Every structure is written in C-alpha cells, then in structure tokens.
Amino acid sequence: MKRKIIKTLIINAHPIPNDKNSCSNKLQQAFVSEFVSKFYKNELEILNLTNEFIPTLNESMLNTFGKKII
C-alpha cells in the first residue's frame, strides 16, 4: 500500500518564538518530534509570524480593497 505525502503547516504566533520555557513552544517541539518520528516522509513547515511583515489594516486600505473587489 502506497502512503500519501501530507503537507503540514504549523503557525507559530508566539510573541517570543524562541522562548524554550513557554508552554506553546514546548507543545510545538513535542508535536514536531512525534510528527517526524511517525510521518518522516511528509512535509512539515513552521511559519513564525513574528518574522513576517503583516501590515495593519486601516480605513484607507479597506477602502482600497473594497474598490478592487466591487
């Protein structure tokens, strides 16, 4: 039986992503270890939102998007 390759995305939105003592980071590491041991052929990507530029939405931006949609 052939297994499917599954792509898995972990989104880390912790304000201090490298804090080894935070519960969410401990949980993430436990999940990654278990995932890799059971699904080693699958793709696992971790997106750290603190490293991403996410612009703040304001009224001007919403109006611009609204005009493009309509």
XYZ file of C-alpha atoms in Angstrom:
70
model
C 0.000 0.000 0.000
C 1.357 3.367 -1.028
C 1.209 6.189 1.531
C 0.256 9.731 0.607
C 2.614 12.553 1.406
C 0.890 15.050 3.637
C 1.926 18.701 3.884
C 1.549 20.090 7.399
C 1.824 23.736 8.408
C 2.460 24.906 11.958
C 1.712 28.594 12.507
C 3.656 29.987 15.443
C 2.207 33.304 16.619
C 4.021 33.411 19.965
C 5.421 36.908 20.658
C 8.718 35.368 21.821
C 9.127 32.421 19.435
C 12.465 31.241 20.820
C 11.403 31.118 24.488
C 12.179 27.490 25.379
C 10.170 27.764 28.624
C 6.828 28.759 27.086
C 4.127 26.099 27.121
C 3.219 26.689 23.469
C 6.816 26.209 22.323
C 7.196 23.054 24.420
C 3.990 21.743 22.854
C 5.244 22.627 19.372
C 8.535 20.794 19.947
C 6.719 17.741 21.285
C 4.434 17.728 18.242
C 7.340 18.130 15.808
C 9.265 15.266 17.442
C 6.246 12.963 17.326
C 5.344 14.012 13.776
C 8.863 13.400 12.457
C 9.073 10.007 14.151
C 5.751 8.815 12.673
C 5.475 10.663 9.366
C 9.092 11.145 8.324
C 8.274 11.274 4.610
C 5.746 14.069 4.966
C 6.438 17.755 4.642
C 6.389 19.894 7.769
C 6.670 23.672 7.568
C 6.774 26.057 10.526
C 5.662 29.624 9.836
C 6.825 32.029 12.510
C 4.537 35.080 12.308
C 6.922 37.292 14.285
C 9.322 37.080 11.322
C 6.655 38.061 8.789
C 5.638 41.558 7.754
C 1.896 41.825 8.240
C 0.584 45.333 7.532
C -2.026 46.838 9.781
C -5.403 47.234 8.114
C -6.736 50.750 8.353
C -9.704 52.535 6.774
C -7.703 53.624 3.725
C -6.526 50.087 2.993
C -10.009 48.639 3.482
C -11.459 51.221 1.081
C -8.787 50.346 -1.494
C -9.521 46.627 -1.211
C -13.270 47.285 -1.330
C -12.961 49.188 -4.596
C -10.918 46.383 -6.182
C -13.451 43.748 -5.176
C -16.524 45.592 -6.470
